[in-house]
Structures are given as structure tokens and as C-alpha cells.
Short mmCIF file of C-alpha atoms and ligand atoms in Angstrom, two decimals:
data_model
loop_
_atom_site.label_atom_id
_atom_site.label_comp_id
_atom_site.label_asym_id
_atom_site.label_seq_id
_atom_site.Cartn_x
_atom_site.Cartn_y
_atom_site.Cartn_z
CA MET I 895 133.25 76.61 86.12
CA LYS I 896 132.75 80.23 85.08
CA GLU I 897 134.21 83.01 87.19
CA GLN I 898 131.69 83.93 89.86
CA LYS I 899 131.07 87.64 90.09
CA ILE I 900 127.40 86.97 90.72
CA PRO I 901 126.52 84.88 93.81
CA TYR I 902 124.74 81.54 93.43
CA LYS I 903 121.71 82.97 95.15
CA ILE I 904 120.69 86.58 95.06
CA TYR I 905 118.59 87.29 98.11
CA LEU I 906 116.86 90.55 98.91
CA GLU I 907 116.90 92.02 102.40
CA GLU I 908 113.53 92.12 104.13
CA GLN I 909 113.37 95.89 103.67
CA GLU I 910 113.98 95.47 99.93
CA MET I 911 110.81 93.39 99.46
CA PRO I 912 108.05 95.00 97.38
CA THR I 913 105.48 97.03 99.32
CA ALA I 914 103.07 97.33 96.38
CA TRP I 915 101.96 94.95 93.65
CA TYR I 916 102.39 96.13 90.06
CA ASN I 917 99.30 96.19 87.84
CA VAL I 918 100.52 95.77 84.26
CA ARG I 919 97.06 96.64 82.90
CA ALA I 920 97.75 100.30 83.76
CA ASP I 921 100.48 100.35 81.09
CA MET I 922 98.62 98.30 78.45
CA LYS I 923 97.36 100.35 75.49
CA ASN I 924 94.89 97.61 74.61
CA LYS I 925 93.28 96.60 77.88
CA PRO I 926 92.19 93.00 78.45
CA ALA I 927 88.56 92.48 77.43
CA PRO I 928 86.04 92.72 80.31
CA LEU I 929 84.33 89.68 81.83
CA LEU I 930 80.79 89.31 80.49
CA ASN I 931 77.60 88.23 82.21
CA PRO I 932 76.87 84.74 80.81
CA GLY I 933 73.15 85.55 80.51
CA THR I 934 73.07 89.09 79.09
CA HIS I 935 76.54 89.21 77.51
CA GLU I 936 76.99 92.68 79.04
CA PRO I 937 80.20 93.52 80.98
CA MET I 938 79.97 92.27 84.56
CA THR I 939 79.42 95.13 86.99
CA ALA I 940 81.18 95.37 90.35
CA GLU I 941 77.84 94.62 92.00
CA GLU I 942 77.32 91.42 90.00
CA LEU I 943 80.89 90.28 90.63
CA GLY I 944 80.45 91.08 94.33
CA GLY I 945 77.92 88.28 94.65
CA VAL I 946 80.62 85.75 93.81
CA PHE I 947 83.93 87.40 94.78
CA CYS I 948 85.16 89.45 97.77
CA ALA I 949 84.60 93.20 97.43
CA ASP I 950 88.25 94.35 97.50
CA LEU I 951 89.19 91.65 95.01
CA VAL I 952 86.42 92.82 92.66
CA ALA I 953 87.93 96.31 92.79
CA GLN I 954 91.34 94.86 91.89
CA GLU I 955 89.79 92.75 89.13
CA LEU I 956 88.28 95.82 87.46
CA ASP I 957 91.21 98.20 88.05
CA ASN I 958 92.82 98.93 84.68
CA THR I 959 94.37 102.25 85.71
CA ASN I 960 96.35 102.18 88.98
CA PRO I 961 99.88 100.91 88.30
CA TYR I 962 100.66 100.19 91.97
CA ILE I 963 98.39 98.72 94.62
CA GLU I 964 99.73 98.65 98.16
CA ILE I 965 100.28 95.23 99.73
CA PRO I 966 98.53 95.36 103.15
CA ALA I 967 100.91 94.97 106.11
CA GLU I 968 99.20 91.71 107.23
CA ILE I 969 99.97 90.13 103.83
CA ARG I 970 103.54 91.44 103.86
CA ASP I 971 104.01 89.84 107.29
CA PHE I 972 102.88 86.50 105.91
CA TYR I 973 105.10 86.90 102.82
CA LYS I 974 108.07 87.33 105.20
CA MET I 975 107.60 83.73 106.41
CA TYR I 976 108.68 82.35 103.02
CA ARG I 977 109.80 85.32 100.95
CA PRO I 978 111.83 86.82 99.44
CA SER I 979 112.32 83.72 97.32
CA PRO I 980 115.83 83.21 95.98
CA LEU I 981 116.91 84.10 92.47
CA VAL I 982 119.43 81.40 91.68
CA ARG I 983 122.21 81.54 89.11
CA ALA I 984 122.21 78.06 87.58
CA TYR I 985 126.00 77.78 87.40
CA CYS I 986 125.89 73.98 87.60
CA LEU I 987 123.37 73.66 84.78
CA GLU I 988 125.38 76.08 82.63
CA GLU I 989 128.49 73.98 83.27
CA LYS I 990 126.67 70.76 82.41
CA LEU I 991 125.33 72.23 79.17
CA GLN I 992 128.67 73.89 78.36
CA THR I 993 126.73 76.97 77.30
CA PRO I 994 127.95 80.57 77.25
CA ALA I 995 124.39 81.58 78.26
CA LYS I 996 123.78 82.84 81.78
CA ILE I 997 120.79 81.11 83.33
CA TYR I 998 118.83 82.31 86.37
CA TYR I 999 115.73 80.86 87.97
CA LYS I 1000 113.33 82.33 90.49
CA PHE I 1001 112.41 79.51 92.88
CA GLU I 1002 108.87 79.62 94.31
CA GLY I 1003 108.81 76.14 95.85
CA ASN I 1004 110.18 77.11 99.27
CA ASN I 1005 106.93 76.84 101.21
CA THR I 1006 104.84 73.89 102.42
CA SER I 1007 102.29 74.16 99.60
CA GLY I 1008 105.27 73.84 97.25
CA SER I 1009 104.36 76.47 94.67
CA HIS I 1010 103.85 80.14 93.88
CA LYS I 1011 100.10 79.81 94.47
CA LEU I 1012 100.45 80.86 98.11
CA ASN I 1013 101.28 84.43 96.96
CA SER I 1014 97.70 84.94 95.82
CA ALA I 1015 96.01 82.57 98.30
CA ILE I 1016 97.13 84.67 101.26
CA ALA I 1017 95.95 87.87 99.60
CA GLN I 1018 92.54 86.43 98.79
CA ALA I 1019 92.10 85.01 102.30
CA TYR I 1020 93.09 88.38 103.80
CA TYR I 1021 90.43 90.29 101.84
CA ALA I 1022 87.79 87.67 102.70
CA LYS I 1023 88.61 88.04 106.39
CA LYS I 1024 88.64 91.84 106.14
CA GLN I 1025 85.11 91.68 104.69
CA GLY I 1026 83.99 89.66 107.71
CA LEU I 1027 83.20 86.51 105.73
CA LYS I 1028 82.92 83.05 107.30
CA GLY I 1029 84.79 81.26 104.59
CA VAL I 1030 85.62 80.67 100.95
CA THR I 1031 85.06 77.93 98.39
CA THR I 1032 87.29 76.85 95.55
CA GLU I 1033 88.26 74.04 93.22
CA THR I 1034 91.56 72.28 92.90
CA GLY I 1035 92.93 69.92 90.27
CA ALA I 1036 96.15 68.28 91.27
CA GLY I 1037 95.86 70.04 94.64
CA GLN I 1038 98.47 72.82 94.67
CA TRP I 1039 95.95 75.63 94.80
CA GLY I 1040 93.77 73.89 97.40
CA THR I 1041 96.84 73.32 99.57
CA ALA I 1042 97.95 76.94 99.30
CA LEU I 1043 94.46 78.23 100.06
CA SER I 1044 94.00 75.93 103.04
CA MET I 1045 97.26 77.28 104.53
CA ALA I 1046 96.14 80.86 103.92
CA CYS I 1047 92.66 80.26 105.40
CA SER I 1048 93.99 78.62 108.54
CA TYR I 1049 96.30 81.62 109.09
CA PHE I 1050 93.30 83.97 109.05
CA ASP I 1051 90.93 81.49 110.71
CA LEU I 1052 88.54 81.17 107.77
CA ASP I 1053 86.55 78.12 106.70
CA CYS I 1054 87.83 76.62 103.44
CA LYS I 1055 85.72 74.32 101.26
CA VAL I 1056 87.64 72.69 98.43
CA PHE I 1057 86.14 70.77 95.51
CA MET I 1058 88.87 68.48 94.25
CA VAL I 1059 88.68 66.86 90.80
CA LYS I 1060 87.65 63.28 91.60
CA VAL I 1061 90.47 61.56 89.74
CA SER I 1062 93.05 63.56 91.74
CA TYR I 1063 91.15 63.07 95.00
CA GLU I 1064 91.51 59.34 94.51
CA GLN I 1065 94.97 59.23 92.95
CA LYS I 1066 96.67 61.97 94.98
CA PRO I 1067 95.62 61.31 98.56
CA PHE I 1068 98.66 63.06 100.02
CA ARG I 1069 97.83 66.58 98.91
CA ARG I 1070 94.27 65.98 100.06
CA GLU I 1071 95.63 65.15 103.52
CA VAL I 1072 97.84 68.25 103.58
CA MET I 1073 94.70 70.32 103.00
CA ARG I 1074 93.02 68.55 105.90
CA VAL I 1075 96.04 69.24 108.12
CA TYR I 1076 95.28 72.92 107.55
CA GLY I 1077 91.60 72.41 108.35
CA ALA I 1078 90.01 72.52 104.89
CA SER I 1079 87.08 70.27 103.95
CA VAL I 1080 87.76 68.44 100.71
CA THR I 1081 84.95 67.06 98.50
CA PRO I 1082 85.55 64.97 95.38
CA SER I 1083 83.98 66.61 92.32
CA PRO I 1084 81.52 66.08 90.72
CA SER I 1085 79.57 65.45 93.92
CA GLU I 1086 75.95 64.99 95.00
CA THR I 1087 76.29 68.02 97.31
CA THR I 1088 75.46 70.57 94.58
CA GLU I 1089 72.76 70.92 91.91
CA VAL I 1090 75.32 71.33 89.14
CA GLY I 1091 77.26 68.30 90.41
CA LYS I 1092 74.10 66.17 90.34
CA LYS I 1093 73.34 67.35 86.80
CA ILE I 1094 76.85 66.53 85.58
CA LEU I 1095 76.73 63.10 87.27
CA ALA I 1096 73.37 62.35 85.66
CA ALA I 1097 74.67 63.31 82.20
CA HIS I 1098 78.05 61.59 82.59
CA PRO I 1099 77.76 58.75 85.12
CA GLY I 1100 81.14 57.57 86.33
CA THR I 1101 82.96 60.73 85.21
CA THR I 1102 86.25 61.37 87.01
CA GLY I 1103 85.65 65.12 86.88
CA SER I 1104 87.43 68.15 85.49
CA LEU I 1105 88.58 71.54 86.72
CA GLY I 1106 85.74 73.28 84.88
CA CYS I 1107 83.22 71.06 86.64
CA ALA I 1108 84.75 71.59 90.10
CA ILE I 1109 84.65 75.38 89.53
CA SER I 1110 80.90 75.18 88.85
CA GLU I 1111 80.32 73.34 92.13
CA ALA I 1112 82.48 75.72 94.17
CA VAL I 1113 80.71 78.78 92.73
CA GLU I 1114 77.29 77.27 93.48
CA VAL I 1115 78.21 76.68 97.13
CA ALA I 1116 79.63 80.19 97.48
CA VAL I 1117 76.57 81.97 96.08
CA SER I 1118 74.06 79.83 97.98
CA ASN I 1119 75.71 80.11 101.44
CA PRO I 1120 75.60 83.46 103.26
CA GLY I 1121 79.06 84.61 104.38
CA TYR I 1122 80.90 82.68 101.67
CA ARG I 1123 82.61 83.80 98.47
CA TYR I 1124 84.39 81.94 95.71
CA VAL I 1125 88.14 82.32 95.11
CA LEU I 1126 90.19 81.25 92.09
CA GLY I 1127 93.90 80.47 91.93
CA SER I 1128 94.78 81.58 88.41
CA VAL I 1129 93.46 83.22 85.18
CA LEU I 1130 91.86 86.28 86.85
CA ASN I 1131 93.45 89.76 86.68
CA GLN I 1132 93.60 89.97 90.50
CA VAL I 1133 95.66 86.76 90.68
CA LEU I 1134 98.20 88.07 88.18
CA LEU I 1135 98.36 91.26 90.24
CA HIS I 1136 99.24 89.34 93.44
CA GLN I 1137 101.77 87.21 91.58
CA SER I 1138 103.60 90.35 90.42
CA VAL I 1139 105.54 89.97 93.69
CA ILE I 1140 107.56 87.28 91.84
CA GLY I 1141 108.56 89.63 89.04
CA LEU I 1142 109.19 92.62 91.31
CA GLU I 1143 111.56 90.60 93.48
CA THR I 1144 113.27 89.15 90.40
CA LYS I 1145 113.79 92.60 88.92
CA ALA I 1146 115.07 94.05 92.21
CA ALA I 1147 117.57 91.18 92.55
CA LEU I 1148 118.79 91.54 88.95
CA ASP I 1149 119.06 95.33 89.29
CA LYS I 1150 121.33 94.89 92.34
CA TYR I 1151 123.96 93.44 90.02
CA GLY I 1152 123.07 95.42 86.90
CA ILE I 1153 121.83 92.31 85.08
CA LYS I 1154 119.44 92.73 82.16
CA PRO I 1155 117.74 89.56 80.92
CA ASP I 1156 117.41 88.85 77.20
CA ILE I 1157 114.85 86.06 77.50
CA ILE I 1158 112.22 85.46 80.21
CA ILE I 1159 110.50 82.06 80.25
CA GLY I 1160 107.61 80.65 82.25
CA CYS I 1161 105.16 77.77 82.09
CA ALA I 1162 101.56 78.76 81.42
CA GLY I 1163 98.47 76.99 82.74
CA GLY I 1164 96.06 79.81 83.53
CA GLY I 1165 98.94 82.27 83.25
CA SER I 1166 99.38 83.51 86.82
CA ASN I 1167 103.04 82.71 87.54
CA LEU I 1168 104.12 83.85 84.09
CA GLY I 1169 102.00 87.00 84.31
CA GLY I 1170 103.54 87.73 87.71
CA LEU I 1171 107.12 87.00 86.68
CA ILE I 1172 107.01 89.16 83.57
CA ALA I 1173 104.88 92.01 84.96
CA PRO I 1174 107.57 94.66 85.65
CA PHE I 1175 109.56 93.66 82.57
CA MET I 1176 106.45 93.83 80.39
CA GLY I 1177 105.75 97.24 81.94
CA GLU I 1178 109.12 98.49 80.69
CA LYS I 1179 108.43 96.98 77.30
CA LEU I 1180 104.99 98.61 77.10
CA ARG I 1181 106.43 102.00 78.09
CA GLY I 1182 109.20 101.63 75.50
CA GLU I 1183 111.98 101.61 78.11
CA ALA I 1184 113.44 98.18 77.40
CA ASP I 1185 112.88 95.10 75.28
CA TYR I 1186 112.77 91.46 76.31
CA ARG I 1187 111.87 88.19 74.61
CA ILE I 1188 109.12 86.63 76.70
CA ILE I 1189 108.14 83.00 76.14
CA ALA I 1190 105.10 81.15 77.52
CA VAL I 1191 105.49 77.37 77.59
CA GLU I 1192 102.49 75.07 77.52
CA PRO I 1193 102.00 71.31 77.20
CA ALA I 1194 101.48 70.01 73.65
CA SER I 1195 98.44 68.14 75.01
CA CYS I 1196 96.71 71.36 76.16
CA PRO I 1197 97.92 74.09 73.77
CA SER I 1198 95.65 77.08 74.53
CA PHE I 1199 98.00 79.77 73.18
CA THR I 1200 99.55 77.93 70.28
CA ARG I 1201 96.47 76.19 68.88
CA GLY I 1202 93.50 77.82 70.61
CA VAL I 1203 91.35 80.71 69.41
CA TYR I 1204 91.09 84.20 70.94
CA ALA I 1205 87.42 84.44 71.79
CA TYR I 1206 84.91 84.79 74.61
CA ASP I 1207 84.41 81.47 76.35
CA PHE I 1208 83.08 79.97 79.55
CA CYS I 1209 85.57 79.59 82.39
CA ASP I 1210 83.81 76.45 83.67
CA THR I 1211 81.92 73.42 82.35
CA GLY I 1212 78.66 74.29 84.14
CA MET I 1213 78.62 77.72 82.43
CA VAL I 1214 77.79 79.57 85.65
CA CYS I 1215 80.91 81.78 85.66
CA PRO I 1216 81.34 85.00 83.68
CA LEU I 1217 82.59 84.75 80.11
CA ALA I 1218 86.23 85.71 79.57
CA LYS I 1219 87.91 86.69 76.31
CA MET I 1220 90.99 84.53 76.14
CA TYR I 1221 92.93 82.03 74.10
CA THR I 1222 90.86 78.91 74.60
CA LEU I 1223 90.42 75.35 73.44
CA GLY I 1224 86.73 75.36 74.42
CA SER I 1225 85.33 74.89 77.93
CA ASN I 1226 84.46 71.24 77.21
CA PHE I 1227 87.98 70.37 76.14
CA ILE I 1228 89.42 67.53 78.24
CA PRO I 1229 93.15 67.15 77.67
CA ALA I 1230 94.75 63.74 77.33
CA PRO I 1231 96.20 62.51 80.63
CA ASN I 1232 99.13 64.82 81.31
CA HIS I 1233 101.05 64.83 84.54
CA ALA I 1234 101.35 68.59 84.77
CA GLY I 1235 97.92 68.96 86.42
CA GLY I 1236 98.35 72.71 86.82
CA LEU I 1237 98.67 73.21 83.07
CA ARG I 1238 95.50 71.39 82.05
CA TYR I 1239 93.15 74.37 81.91
CA HIS I 1240 91.34 75.05 78.61
CA GLY I 1241 91.75 78.84 78.72
CA MET I 1242 94.37 81.49 79.50
CA SER I 1243 94.57 84.73 81.47
CA PRO I 1244 92.80 87.59 79.61
CA VAL I 1245 95.79 89.86 80.37
CA LEU I 1246 98.31 87.47 78.81
CA SER I 1247 95.89 86.70 75.97
CA GLN I 1248 95.75 90.39 75.02
CA LEU I 1249 99.56 90.77 75.29
CA TYR I 1250 100.01 87.70 73.10
CA ALA I 1251 97.46 88.92 70.55
CA ASP I 1252 99.38 92.22 70.41
CA GLY I 1253 102.64 90.40 69.63
CA LEU I 1254 104.29 91.40 72.92
CA MET I 1255 105.12 87.82 73.90
CA GLU I 1256 105.66 84.43 72.29
CA ALA I 1257 104.35 80.96 73.10
CA THR I 1258 105.57 77.47 72.44
CA SER I 1259 104.39 73.98 73.35
CA VAL I 1260 106.44 70.97 74.43
CA PRO I 1261 105.70 67.21 74.65
CA GLN I 1262 105.74 65.69 78.11
CA THR I 1263 108.57 63.16 77.87
CA ALA I 1264 110.91 65.95 76.74
CA VAL I 1265 109.73 67.92 79.79
CA PHE I 1266 110.60 65.09 82.20
CA GLU I 1267 113.96 64.62 80.52
CA ALA I 1268 114.71 68.30 81.24
CA ALA I 1269 113.33 67.96 84.79
CA GLU I 1270 115.70 65.13 85.56
CA GLN I 1271 118.68 66.82 83.96
CA PHE I 1272 117.95 69.87 86.12
CA ALA I 1273 117.43 67.88 89.33
CA ARG I 1274 120.73 66.06 88.91
CA VAL I 1275 122.83 69.21 88.67
CA GLU I 1276 120.84 71.88 90.55
CA GLY I 1277 119.51 69.62 93.29
CA ILE I 1278 115.89 70.76 93.33
CA LEU I 1279 113.25 68.19 92.31
CA PRO I 1280 111.03 70.33 90.05
CA ALA I 1281 107.25 70.15 89.60
CA PRO I 1282 106.17 68.82 86.19
CA GLU I 1283 104.56 72.20 85.47
CA SER I 1284 107.75 74.12 86.21
CA SER I 1285 109.73 71.68 84.11
CA HIS I 1286 108.04 73.01 80.97
CA ALA I 1287 109.96 76.25 81.55
CA ILE I 1288 113.16 74.30 82.29
CA ARG I 1289 112.82 72.48 78.93
CA VAL I 1290 112.68 75.71 76.96
CA ALA I 1291 115.40 77.41 79.07
CA ILE I 1292 117.72 74.49 78.29
CA ASP I 1293 116.79 74.61 74.60
CA GLU I 1294 117.55 78.34 74.45
CA ALA I 1295 120.86 77.83 76.29
CA LEU I 1296 121.81 75.10 73.80
CA LYS I 1297 121.08 77.49 70.92
CA CYS I 1298 123.52 79.93 72.56
CA LYS I 1299 126.11 77.16 72.60
CA GLU I 1300 125.77 76.86 68.82
CA THR I 1301 125.91 80.59 68.13
CA GLY I 1302 128.33 81.49 70.92
CA GLU I 1303 125.96 84.17 72.22
CA GLU I 1304 126.15 84.98 75.95
CA LYS I 1305 122.45 85.57 76.44
CA THR I 1306 120.94 86.01 79.89
CA ILE I 1307 117.97 83.71 80.43
CA VAL I 1308 115.59 83.98 83.41
CA PHE I 1309 112.93 81.37 84.05
CA GLY I 1310 110.30 80.76 86.69
CA LEU I 1311 110.76 77.59 88.75
CA THR I 1312 107.24 77.57 90.14
CA GLY I 1313 107.38 74.61 92.48
CA THR I 1314 108.62 71.27 93.70
CA GLY I 1315 107.50 67.84 92.50
CA TYR I 1316 107.45 65.72 95.67
CA PHE I 1317 103.75 64.92 95.23
CA ASP I 1318 104.23 64.05 91.56
CA MET I 1319 106.28 60.91 91.98
CA VAL I 1320 103.73 58.78 90.10
CA ALA I 1321 104.48 60.93 87.08
CA TYR I 1322 108.22 60.46 87.52
CA GLU I 1323 107.61 56.72 87.96
CA LYS I 1324 105.69 56.58 84.64
CA TYR I 1325 108.55 58.42 82.98
CA HIS I 1326 111.16 56.02 84.37
CA ASN I 1327 109.12 52.98 83.33
CA GLY I 1328 108.70 54.30 79.79
CA GLU I 1329 104.93 54.46 80.28
CA MET I 1330 104.48 58.15 79.57
CA ASP I 1331 102.71 59.05 76.36
CA ASP I 1332 103.05 62.16 74.25
CA TYR I 1333 99.53 62.33 72.87
CA VAL I 1334 98.85 65.54 70.95
CA PRO I 1335 95.26 66.36 69.96
CA THR I 1336 94.50 66.39 66.22
CA ASP I 1337 93.13 69.46 64.44
CA ALA I 1338 89.82 67.63 64.01
CA GLU I 1339 89.55 67.00 67.77
CA LEU I 1340 90.31 70.63 68.59
CA ALA I 1341 87.77 71.83 66.01
CA LYS I 1342 85.03 69.77 67.68
CA PHE I 1343 85.50 71.60 70.99
CA ARG I 1344 85.87 74.97 69.30
CA ASP I 1345 82.34 74.53 67.93
CA THR I 1346 81.02 74.67 71.48
CA LEU I 1347 82.21 78.27 72.07
CA PRO I 1348 79.34 80.60 72.99
CA LYS I 1349 78.01 82.62 70.05
CA LEU I 1350 77.94 86.31 70.97
CA GLY I 1351 75.75 88.97 69.32
C1 PLP C 2807 99.32 75.80 89.23
C2 PLP C 2807 100.73 75.68 88.88
C3 PLP C 2807 101.23 76.20 87.65
C4 PLP C 2807 100.35 76.80 86.59
O1 PLP C 2807 99.51 77.83 86.95
P1 PLP C 2807 99.69 79.30 86.38
O2 PLP C 2807 98.49 80.02 86.86
O3 PLP C 2807 99.75 79.22 84.87
O4 PLP C 2807 100.93 79.83 86.93
C5 PLP C 2807 102.58 76.12 87.42
N1 PLP C 2807 103.43 75.53 88.29
C6 PLP C 2807 102.99 75.04 89.46
C7 PLP C 2807 103.99 74.40 90.38
C8 PLP C 2807 101.64 75.09 89.78
O5 PLP C 2807 101.22 74.59 90.95
#
């Protein structure tokens, strides 16, 4: 084992935790494109957005200038229950791989919801409460976001209505029950409880649902019930802002020991954990103070960055949400069954999309059996049972460390370990039984969905 000058876990003291989120948009020369009204194709105003989202969150969504936004004391108190999260030096993985690379991971799975999503859920619940709302609505796929939001809402005594993609509702009853422990109501989507749900059911009887469809239902309920707003767990600028707490803590921990990463890796579904992890590092890059290689990892079955187009698209199937300019596969794209539920979204954060278009970060896609192979290799030496989503980042971190073994380079690699996989054991079972497939969509299939992008002016 290598000599240990750096501890296994670098923890921050409570007083070293960030007191403000970092807004990377303030340092971007090319700002992310604005959200557009789906009817008029004009930029959404704060007033229009206020009908759907909480007022303070709208202000954060539209803020392209303030680099730091103070984290309210109530949110910092909640963060203290499960943060700072550890930055772990993966000595055992390095040893196993026999690599000269130094590998670190920031572990966000140390809370009951099991992922980083709680960082934004608690912020969104706080602003809803502050506005005097009765409750919030949302969608959830595999259930991580719904679980995080239900915890956050119960803390602030808010009602929480979750539309859960029907296939997950039926196949993942445990996360559904965790949400109910925290007092949320959970409805399988599409449902007969909304107009858009009825329409989708009439057009596609027997459908098992999709994230885009659940979003449409949640938005409808929010706008048609006084005292309710809609909240979203990824993609939006405000969510990346809240998740910057991951990157700020990572940077503070590395700075304590004078460590400068060469490569920063994260999985990318809607882009929130990656956007948060890289935020302060990207800020340095944008200001010309430092350089880093930044890699987004996505599933080969849902390759928004690597095979999508950069265009305005709908965020949901029902086309009720604003249009966002992003790397997208088309809002009707339904990925082949992939066990990383959190990475199955058709689009990508507008902030990350702009950074990628400007050549400031890279992206790569990986097939799912290779991801589970990396997950298991990691679990056996580092102990933590990783979420399938997080394991996409593990795969590429291992691949980069193996390249260092060939070249003899002592690169420092940091990756985001976004969560734990205890509720994903069916996926692990499929992997063990050799029943996991690596379906990758053909160019012709992708082209079909691309044709459904909205045509603007
Ligand atoms: C939701 C989720 C992701 C992907 O979402 P991003 O917004 O891209 O970060 C990754 N890992 C876990 C564990 C998740 O729950």
C-alpha cells in the first residue's frame, strides 16, 4: 500500500462548510440559453415562471450574474445532519488496480434518501415554506428524488405529492414506502387524476409511463391547485446551484492538503450532481486560473451528450413545461430498459450543455454491463455498495486509472459517488444472472425522435 500522507477520509469541520452556493453562470462568457414559453417561444419571464415555481427559486433560476448566493441558516442547519460528506482517498482501489494514479471520491450516499438529491430538495422545500405554500408536486422515476423531497417536505411540514413512473411504482415498492414513511402521497403515472394523464392513457393504453409524462402530471396539479408549486430534482439552473455544495466541499477538502485534481468525473442524467461537483473547478477554468479535464459519463442507452443534438426541446412529454436549449435525444425518446433510472432523461442541464458546446468539458458513454462490473469491483475493495448511476463514474475513473498504469503517470482523479444501490438489487441480480442487456439505439432510431423536436422561428 502507498505511503499515507493523506488520510483515508478528508472531513471538513462544521465551521468549514460552505455558507454560500456558487453560481457558475456568473463566470460563463456564453450564458446558458433562456427557457422559452412553449406557446410564444419568447423567453419565460419571472412572472410566468412564478406560476409554476416558487418565487425565490425563480430568482435563482434567472440569476446569471451573482457568483455567490447565501445558503439560508435553516438550510445550513439541515445540511449539518448529513454533511459535510466525506472525500475519500480510494487507497484500496488504487492498490487493487496497481495504478500510480491517486483516486478520490466524494460520497453523497450518507443520508436516508441515499443520494445527493437531498441537497436541492431541502433548499426547494425551504423556499416553498418561506413563501407560505401548502405543498409541492413533483415526479420521480426510480424514486431517489421523490424520497429526498419527501424527507425535505416533512422537515418543513409541507404537503408533498409525488407522481411516480408506473413501472417503478410497481417494480420498486420499497422506495415508494420510504416516501410514505415521510408522509408523501405517491400516485402511479400516468394516472386518471389529471387531464394530461387521461390524454396519455387514451393515446397509449397500458403504457408503463415515463419521466416526461410524470412531469406533465405534476405540473398540471401544481398550477391547478392554489398554494402548490412544482419542483424538479435536476436539469434546472437552480438545482445545479444548490448542488454546488458538493463541489465547494470537495475543493475545500482538497485545498487543505494542497491537492490539485487533473481529472474530474461524474455521471450525468440531468446533470445536477456533475454540475455541482465541477462548479468551483469550472469557475477557475472559466476565469483562466487553472485547468482541469472534466468528463461527463452517460449510459450508452441514453446518450444525450454524445449522440444528441444541441437544440430547444420540451422538458416533458405533455409539452406543458418551458422549452430548454440543451443536448437532447427528443422529448419522446424512451430509452431501452436500463437499470440506472436516474440517467434515463432525454435532455441535459442547459448550463452543462453550453459548457460542453464551448469545449470546456468532455463526455463519454458506457454500456451497462461494464458499469456493473466496475460497481462490483469497487464494492469489493472500498466497501460501499454503489448506485448504478454512480457506477458510471466509477467505470470511467477505473479506466482512467488503468491508463495511468500503462503510462506511469501519477494523475489525481476525483469522481462523484452520488449514492448507494440498496434499492437496486434487482439490477444487481440481473447482472449476476447474466440477464443484463447492452442495447444501444441505432442512428435510425435516434433520428426518428430527433424529428419530433419543436421547430422554432
Ligand atoms: C438522480 C441520480 C443521478 C443523476 O442525476 P443528475 O441530476 O444527473 O445528477 C445520479 N446518481 C444518483 C444516485 C441519482 O439518484
